[in-house]
């Protein structure tokens, strides 16, 4: 593995609700060290709160997944359990790619107030943590990608210390969620804090966790496994496989974009970080794994460029546009760079 060069990231933070950069500070550009240290808070109660929250999510998802694996070794399963797994896995990934990421963070399209709440509910169904916190965190990731201040880079930790190898992958995959560094929401929370849909999602996030891993799989098992007469084995198996195991695998698929997606893969664009397109992750994450394309054109509604770079989330956005449920969709023009967020395509 080769560490990134020392040039400063050419990414800007995403704009706030008023259209200004979330990092537009008086007095012009700051020195790199000042900028990244202003971007984070160290050792606050918010950091402890985030750590507790993610420990809880880990106990639910990873603990439940281990029980599910034990169940699979001892009990037969059928199409009810695995069709539920497939459906809820797709919804789980869409919760990230469509909800957290392309809509609430990057504003790749506009929609109505009811749809905003629907997308907020879908986002929290995926259980990737608070939507309010995630949006601010991801803005910081783009502003300081693979540089000191990046929330989850395999090349630098939360305190700006260099990383590499397994330590870097561990930190960028999920280790960042347990450190004592959090995003400065005074800089990156513009248009996020106080947004009614985002605040509602934040308050109800644990309700959506229960719906995601317990209620939805139970209803699926009853719908296709005999209603109230559904067998205990089918009900328990569906909860474990389509609920807990699905949630854990979807978490690791998305987390791998932050870790392996900055180490392994190929690049279509020369950008100021190490984001890469990864063939396996591209398919497992419904298009999120075309990470270099995304970092080059962060606000685009689709990451599809080459014929094999299938972006199923982009298909969903196109369908919603045709139905009139969303509008002002930012479809990409990959033949030219997008402002400061990318340079000309690299043909390889």
CSV table of C-alpha atoms in Angstrom, one decimal:
chain,number,residue,atom,x,y,z
A,1,UNK,CA,0.0,0.0,0.0
A,2,UNK,CA,1.2,3.5,-0.8
A,3,UNK,CA,0.3,6.4,1.5
A,4,UNK,CA,-1.4,9.4,-0.1
A,5,UNK,CA,0.8,12.4,-1.1
A,6,UNK,CA,1.1,15.4,1.0
A,7,UNK,CA,-1.0,17.8,-1.1
A,8,UNK,CA,-4.0,19.2,0.6
A,9,UNK,CA,-7.4,17.8,-0.4
A,10,UNK,CA,-9.1,19.7,-3.1
A,11,UNK,CA,-12.6,18.8,-1.7
A,12,UNK,CA,-14.8,21.5,-0.3
A,13,UNK,CA,-17.3,20.8,2.5
A,14,UNK,CA,-20.9,20.5,1.2
A,15,UNK,CA,-22.9,23.6,1.3
A,16,UNK,CA,-25.3,24.4,4.1
A,17,UNK,CA,-28.9,25.4,3.7
A,18,UNK,CA,-28.0,28.9,2.8
A,19,UNK,CA,-25.7,27.7,0.0
A,20,UNK,CA,-22.5,28.8,1.7
A,21,UNK,CA,-19.6,26.4,2.3
A,22,UNK,CA,-19.8,24.8,5.7
A,23,UNK,CA,-16.2,25.9,6.1
A,24,UNK,CA,-16.4,29.4,4.8
A,25,UNK,CA,-14.5,31.2,7.6
A,26,UNK,CA,-13.8,34.9,7.8
A,27,UNK,CA,-10.3,36.0,6.8
A,28,UNK,CA,-9.6,33.6,4.0
A,29,UNK,CA,-8.1,30.1,3.9
A,30,UNK,CA,-6.7,28.7,7.1
A,31,UNK,CA,-3.4,26.8,7.4
A,32,UNK,CA,-4.0,23.1,7.1
A,33,UNK,CA,-3.3,22.3,10.8
A,34,UNK,CA,-5.6,25.1,12.0
A,35,UNK,CA,-8.3,24.0,9.7
A,36,UNK,CA,-8.4,20.4,10.7
A,37,UNK,CA,-8.2,21.1,14.4
A,38,UNK,CA,-11.1,23.5,14.1
A,39,UNK,CA,-13.0,20.7,12.4
A,40,UNK,CA,-13.2,18.5,15.4
A,41,UNK,CA,-13.8,18.4,19.2
A,42,UNK,CA,-11.7,16.2,21.4
A,43,UNK,CA,-12.8,14.3,24.5
A,44,UNK,CA,-16.3,15.9,24.8
A,45,UNK,CA,-19.4,14.4,26.3
A,46,UNK,CA,-20.6,14.1,22.7
A,47,UNK,CA,-17.7,11.7,21.9
A,48,UNK,CA,-18.7,9.6,24.9
A,49,UNK,CA,-22.3,9.6,23.8
A,50,UNK,CA,-21.3,8.5,20.3
A,51,UNK,CA,-19.1,5.7,21.7
A,52,UNK,CA,-22.0,4.4,23.9
A,53,UNK,CA,-24.4,4.5,21.0
A,54,UNK,CA,-22.1,2.6,18.6
A,55,UNK,CA,-21.2,0.0,21.3
A,56,UNK,CA,-25.0,-0.6,21.7
A,57,UNK,CA,-25.4,-1.0,17.9
A,58,UNK,CA,-22.4,-3.3,17.8
A,59,UNK,CA,-23.9,-5.5,20.6
A,60,UNK,CA,-27.2,-5.7,18.8
A,61,UNK,CA,-25.9,-6.3,15.3
A,62,UNK,CA,-22.8,-8.3,15.9
A,63,UNK,CA,-24.2,-10.2,18.8
A,64,UNK,CA,-27.4,-11.0,17.0
A,65,UNK,CA,-25.4,-12.1,13.9
A,66,UNK,CA,-23.3,-14.5,16.0
A,67,UNK,CA,-26.5,-16.0,17.3
A,68,UNK,CA,-27.8,-16.2,13.7
A,69,UNK,CA,-24.7,-18.1,12.6
A,70,UNK,CA,-25.2,-20.6,15.4
A,71,UNK,CA,-28.8,-21.0,14.4
A,72,UNK,CA,-27.8,-21.7,10.8
A,73,UNK,CA,-25.4,-24.4,11.9
A,74,UNK,CA,-28.1,-26.1,13.9
A,75,UNK,CA,-31.4,-25.4,12.2
A,76,UNK,CA,-32.7,-25.7,8.6
A,77,UNK,CA,-33.8,-22.5,6.9
A,78,UNK,CA,-35.9,-21.9,3.8
A,79,UNK,CA,-37.0,-19.3,1.3
A,80,UNK,CA,-39.0,-17.3,3.8
A,81,UNK,CA,-35.8,-16.5,5.8
A,82,UNK,CA,-33.6,-15.9,2.8
A,83,UNK,CA,-36.1,-13.9,0.7
A,84,UNK,CA,-36.5,-11.7,3.8
A,85,UNK,CA,-32.7,-11.4,4.1
A,86,UNK,CA,-32.5,-10.3,0.4
A,87,UNK,CA,-35.3,-7.7,0.7
A,88,UNK,CA,-34.2,-6.1,3.9
A,89,UNK,CA,-30.5,-6.1,2.8
A,90,UNK,CA,-31.5,-4.1,-0.2
A,91,UNK,CA,-33.5,-1.7,2.0
A,92,UNK,CA,-30.7,-1.5,4.5
A,93,UNK,CA,-28.2,-0.5,1.8
A,94,UNK,CA,-30.7,2.0,0.3
A,95,UNK,CA,-31.1,3.5,3.7
A,96,UNK,CA,-27.5,4.5,3.5
A,97,UNK,CA,-27.0,5.3,-0.2
A,98,UNK,CA,-30.4,7.0,-0.8
A,99,UNK,CA,-31.2,8.4,2.6
A,100,UNK,CA,-28.1,9.2,4.7
A,101,UNK,CA,-25.8,9.8,1.7
A,102,UNK,CA,-27.2,11.1,-1.6
A,103,UNK,CA,-30.2,13.0,-0.2
A,104,UNK,CA,-29.5,14.3,3.3
A,105,UNK,CA,-25.8,14.8,2.9
A,106,UNK,CA,-25.2,15.7,-0.7
A,107,UNK,CA,-28.6,17.1,-1.8
A,108,UNK,CA,-28.5,15.1,-5.1
A,109,UNK,CA,-32.2,15.9,-5.6
A,110,UNK,CA,-35.1,17.8,-4.1
A,111,UNK,CA,-38.4,16.4,-2.7
A,112,UNK,CA,-41.5,17.1,-0.7
A,113,UNK,CA,-41.8,17.3,3.0
A,114,UNK,CA,-43.6,14.0,3.3
A,115,UNK,CA,-40.9,12.3,1.2
A,116,UNK,CA,-38.2,13.9,3.5
A,117,UNK,CA,-39.7,12.2,6.5
A,118,UNK,CA,-40.0,9.0,4.5
A,119,UNK,CA,-36.4,9.1,3.5
A,120,UNK,CA,-35.4,10.0,7.1
A,121,UNK,CA,-37.3,6.9,8.4
A,122,UNK,CA,-35.6,4.8,5.7
A,123,UNK,CA,-32.2,6.1,6.7
A,124,UNK,CA,-32.7,5.2,10.4
A,125,UNK,CA,-34.1,1.8,9.3
A,126,UNK,CA,-30.5,1.0,8.2
A,127,UNK,CA,-29.2,1.6,11.7
A,128,UNK,CA,-25.9,3.4,10.8
A,129,UNK,CA,-26.3,5.7,13.8
A,130,UNK,CA,-27.9,9.1,14.2
A,131,UNK,CA,-28.8,10.7,10.8
A,132,UNK,CA,-28.0,14.1,12.4
A,133,UNK,CA,-24.5,13.1,13.4
A,134,UNK,CA,-23.8,11.1,10.2
A,135,UNK,CA,-24.5,14.1,7.8
A,136,UNK,CA,-22.0,16.3,9.7
A,137,UNK,CA,-19.5,13.5,9.8
A,138,UNK,CA,-19.6,12.9,6.1
A,139,UNK,CA,-19.3,16.5,5.3
A,140,UNK,CA,-16.0,16.5,7.2
A,141,UNK,CA,-14.9,13.4,5.4
A,142,UNK,CA,-15.2,15.1,2.0
A,143,UNK,CA,-13.7,18.4,3.2
A,144,UNK,CA,-10.5,16.7,4.6
A,145,UNK,CA,-10.5,13.3,2.8
A,146,UNK,CA,-7.4,11.2,3.7
A,147,UNK,CA,-5.9,14.2,5.5
A,148,UNK,CA,-5.7,15.1,9.2
A,149,UNK,CA,-9.3,15.7,10.2
A,150,UNK,CA,-10.9,13.0,8.1
A,151,UNK,CA,-13.2,10.9,10.2
A,152,UNK,CA,-12.4,7.5,8.8
A,153,UNK,CA,-9.3,7.4,6.7
A,154,UNK,CA,-7.0,4.3,6.6
A,155,UNK,CA,-4.1,6.7,6.4
A,156,UNK,CA,-4.6,9.0,9.5
A,157,UNK,CA,-6.4,8.6,12.8
A,158,UNK,CA,-8.7,11.0,14.6
A,159,UNK,CA,-5.7,12.8,16.2
A,160,UNK,CA,-3.9,13.4,12.9
A,161,UNK,CA,-1.4,10.6,13.4
A,162,UNK,CA,-0.3,8.6,10.4
A,163,UNK,CA,-1.7,5.0,9.9
A,164,UNK,CA,-1.1,2.2,7.4
A,165,UNK,CA,-1.7,-1.5,7.0
A,166,UNK,CA,-4.1,-3.4,9.2
A,167,UNK,CA,-4.2,-0.6,11.8
A,168,UNK,CA,-5.4,1.8,9.1
A,169,UNK,CA,-8.0,-0.6,7.8
A,170,UNK,CA,-9.3,-1.2,11.4
A,171,UNK,CA,-9.6,2.5,12.2
A,172,UNK,CA,-11.3,3.4,8.9
A,173,UNK,CA,-13.7,0.4,8.9
A,174,UNK,CA,-15.3,0.9,12.3
A,175,UNK,CA,-12.6,1.9,14.8
A,176,UNK,CA,-13.3,5.6,14.3
A,177,UNK,CA,-16.7,5.2,15.9
A,178,UNK,CA,-15.1,4.5,19.3
A,179,UNK,CA,-12.4,7.2,19.5
A,180,UNK,CA,-12.7,10.5,21.5
A,181,UNK,CA,-12.9,12.8,18.4
A,182,UNK,CA,-16.2,14.2,17.1
A,183,UNK,CA,-17.2,16.5,14.3
A,184,UNK,CA,-17.4,20.3,15.1
A,185,UNK,CA,-21.1,20.8,14.2
A,186,UNK,CA,-20.6,24.6,14.4
A,187,UNK,CA,-18.7,24.2,11.1
A,188,UNK,CA,-20.3,21.1,9.5
A,189,UNK,CA,-23.8,21.2,11.0
A,190,UNK,CA,-25.2,24.0,8.9
A,191,UNK,CA,-28.7,23.1,7.8
A,192,UNK,CA,-28.6,19.9,9.8
A,193,UNK,CA,-29.1,20.9,13.4
A,194,UNK,CA,-32.7,22.0,13.8
A,195,UNK,CA,-33.9,20.4,10.5
A,196,UNK,CA,-37.3,19.0,11.5
A,197,UNK,CA,-37.0,15.7,9.6
A,198,UNK,CA,-33.4,15.1,10.7
A,199,UNK,CA,-34.2,15.9,14.3
A,200,UNK,CA,-37.2,13.6,14.2
A,201,UNK,CA,-35.1,10.8,12.8
A,202,UNK,CA,-32.5,11.4,15.6
A,203,UNK,CA,-35.2,11.2,18.3
A,204,UNK,CA,-36.8,8.1,16.9
A,205,UNK,CA,-33.7,6.2,15.8
A,206,UNK,CA,-34.0,3.4,18.4
A,207,UNK,CA,-37.6,2.8,17.4
A,208,UNK,CA,-36.5,2.2,13.9
A,209,UNK,CA,-33.9,-0.2,15.1
A,210,UNK,CA,-36.6,-2.3,16.7
A,211,UNK,CA,-38.7,-2.1,13.6
A,212,UNK,CA,-35.7,-3.1,11.4
A,213,UNK,CA,-34.4,-6.1,13.3
A,214,UNK,CA,-37.6,-7.4,15.0
A,215,UNK,CA,-40.9,-6.0,13.7
A,216,UNK,CA,-40.3,-6.1,9.9
A,217,UNK,CA,-38.8,-9.7,9.9
A,218,UNK,CA,-41.7,-10.9,12.1
A,219,UNK,CA,-44.3,-9.4,9.7
A,220,UNK,CA,-42.4,-11.0,6.8
A,221,UNK,CA,-42.4,-14.4,8.4
A,222,UNK,CA,-46.1,-14.2,9.2
A,223,UNK,CA,-47.0,-12.9,5.7
A,224,UNK,CA,-45.2,-15.8,3.9
A,225,UNK,CA,-44.9,-18.5,6.6
A,226,UNK,CA,-48.5,-19.1,7.6
A,227,UNK,CA,-49.8,-16.0,9.3
A,228,UNK,CA,-50.5,-16.5,13.0
A,229,UNK,CA,-49.8,-20.2,12.5
A,230,UNK,CA,-46.2,-19.5,11.4
A,231,UNK,CA,-43.9,-22.1,13.0
A,232,UNK,CA,-41.6,-20.9,15.8
A,233,UNK,CA,-38.5,-22.1,13.8
A,234,UNK,CA,-39.5,-20.0,10.7
A,235,UNK,CA,-40.3,-16.9,12.9
A,236,UNK,CA,-37.0,-17.1,14.9
A,237,UNK,CA,-35.0,-17.9,11.8
A,238,UNK,CA,-36.4,-15.0,9.9
A,239,UNK,CA,-35.7,-12.6,12.8
A,240,UNK,CA,-32.1,-13.9,13.1
A,241,UNK,CA,-31.3,-14.1,9.4
A,242,UNK,CA,-33.4,-11.3,7.8
A,243,UNK,CA,-33.0,-9.1,10.9
A,244,UNK,CA,-29.7,-9.4,12.8
A,245,UNK,CA,-27.5,-11.2,10.3
A,246,UNK,CA,-28.6,-8.9,7.5
A,247,UNK,CA,-28.0,-5.8,9.6
A,248,UNK,CA,-24.5,-6.9,10.4
A,249,UNK,CA,-23.5,-7.7,6.9
A,250,UNK,CA,-25.0,-4.5,5.5
A,251,UNK,CA,-23.0,-2.6,8.1
A,252,UNK,CA,-19.7,-4.2,7.1
A,253,UNK,CA,-20.4,-3.7,3.3
A,254,UNK,CA,-20.9,0.0,3.8
A,255,UNK,CA,-17.9,0.3,6.3
A,256,UNK,CA,-15.7,-1.5,3.7
A,257,UNK,CA,-16.2,1.5,1.3
A,258,UNK,CA,-14.5,3.7,3.9
A,259,UNK,CA,-11.7,1.2,4.5
A,260,UNK,CA,-11.0,-1.1,1.5
A,261,UNK,CA,-12.5,1.5,-0.8
A,262,UNK,CA,-9.5,3.8,0.0
A,263,UNK,CA,-6.9,1.1,-0.4
A,264,UNK,CA,-8.0,-1.5,-3.1
A,265,UNK,CA,-9.4,-0.8,-6.5
A,266,UNK,CA,-9.0,1.4,-9.5
A,267,UNK,CA,-9.4,5.1,-10.3
A,268,UNK,CA,-11.3,6.9,-13.1
A,269,UNK,CA,-10.5,10.4,-11.8
A,270,UNK,CA,-7.4,12.1,-10.4
A,271,UNK,CA,-8.7,13.5,-7.1
A,272,UNK,CA,-6.8,14.7,-4.1
A,273,UNK,CA,-7.4,11.6,-2.0
A,274,UNK,CA,-7.1,7.8,-2.3
A,275,UNK,CA,-10.8,6.9,-3.0
A,276,UNK,CA,-11.0,4.0,-5.4
A,277,UNK,CA,-13.7,2.1,-7.3
A,278,UNK,CA,-13.9,-1.5,-6.1
A,279,UNK,CA,-15.7,-4.0,-8.2
A,280,UNK,CA,-17.0,-6.2,-5.4
A,281,UNK,CA,-18.1,-3.3,-3.2
A,282,UNK,CA,-19.7,-1.6,-6.2
A,283,UNK,CA,-22.2,-4.4,-6.5
A,284,UNK,CA,-22.6,-5.3,-2.8
A,285,UNK,CA,-23.5,-1.6,-1.9
A,286,UNK,CA,-25.8,-0.9,-4.9
A,287,UNK,CA,-23.3,1.6,-6.4
A,288,UNK,CA,-21.7,3.2,-3.3
A,289,UNK,CA,-18.5,1.2,-4.0
A,290,UNK,CA,-17.7,3.3,-7.1
A,291,UNK,CA,-16.1,5.5,-4.6
A,292,UNK,CA,-13.6,7.3,-6.8
A,293,UNK,CA,-16.4,8.4,-9.1
A,294,UNK,CA,-18.3,9.7,-6.1
A,295,UNK,CA,-15.4,11.7,-4.7
A,296,UNK,CA,-14.9,13.3,-8.1
A,297,UNK,CA,-18.6,14.3,-8.4
A,298,UNK,CA,-19.8,14.2,-4.8
A,299,UNK,CA,-23.2,15.7,-5.4
A,300,UNK,CA,-24.2,13.5,-8.4
A,301,UNK,CA,-27.3,11.3,-8.1
A,302,UNK,CA,-25.5,8.4,-9.7
A,303,UNK,CA,-22.0,7.0,-9.6
A,304,UNK,CA,-22.3,5.1,-12.9
A,305,UNK,CA,-19.6,5.9,-15.4
A,306,UNK,CA,-18.3,2.8,-17.2
A,307,UNK,CA,-20.7,0.1,-18.5
A,308,UNK,CA,-19.9,-2.3,-15.7
A,309,UNK,CA,-20.2,0.3,-12.9
A,310,UNK,CA,-23.9,-0.5,-12.2
A,311,UNK,CA,-25.5,1.9,-9.8
A,312,UNK,CA,-28.8,0.5,-8.6
A,313,UNK,CA,-29.4,3.4,-6.2
A,314,UNK,CA,-29.2,5.6,-9.3
A,315,UNK,CA,-31.9,3.5,-10.8
A,316,UNK,CA,-34.1,4.0,-7.8
A,317,UNK,CA,-33.6,7.7,-8.0
A,318,UNK,CA,-34.4,7.7,-11.7
A,319,UNK,CA,-37.6,5.8,-10.9
A,320,UNK,CA,-38.6,8.3,-8.2
A,321,UNK,CA,-38.0,11.1,-10.6
A,322,UNK,CA,-40.2,9.6,-13.3
A,323,UNK,CA,-43.0,9.1,-10.7
A,324,UNK,CA,-42.7,12.8,-9.8
A,325,UNK,CA,-41.7,12.1,-6.2
A,326,UNK,CA,-38.4,13.9,-6.5
A,327,UNK,CA,-37.1,16.6,-8.8
A,328,UNK,CA,-34.0,18.8,-9.6
A,329,UNK,CA,-32.0,15.6,-9.8
A,330,UNK,CA,-28.2,16.2,-10.2
A,331,UNK,CA,-27.3,13.7,-12.9
A,332,UNK,CA,-23.6,13.6,-13.5
A,333,UNK,CA,-21.6,14.7,-16.5
A,334,UNK,CA,-18.5,12.6,-16.0
A,335,UNK,CA,-16.8,14.0,-19.2
A,336,UNK,CA,-15.9,17.2,-17.3
A,337,UNK,CA,-14.8,17.9,-13.8
A,338,UNK,CA,-17.3,19.1,-11.2
A,339,UNK,CA,-15.9,22.4,-9.9
A,340,UNK,CA,-13.2,21.8,-7.3
A,341,UNK,CA,-14.4,18.3,-6.6
A,342,UNK,CA,-12.6,16.4,-9.4
A,343,UNK,CA,-10.2,16.7,-12.3
A,344,UNK,CA,-10.5,15.3,-15.8
A,345,UNK,CA,-11.4,11.6,-16.2
A,346,UNK,CA,-8.5,9.3,-16.2
A,347,UNK,CA,-8.8,6.6,-18.9
A,348,UNK,CA,-7.2,3.3,-18.0
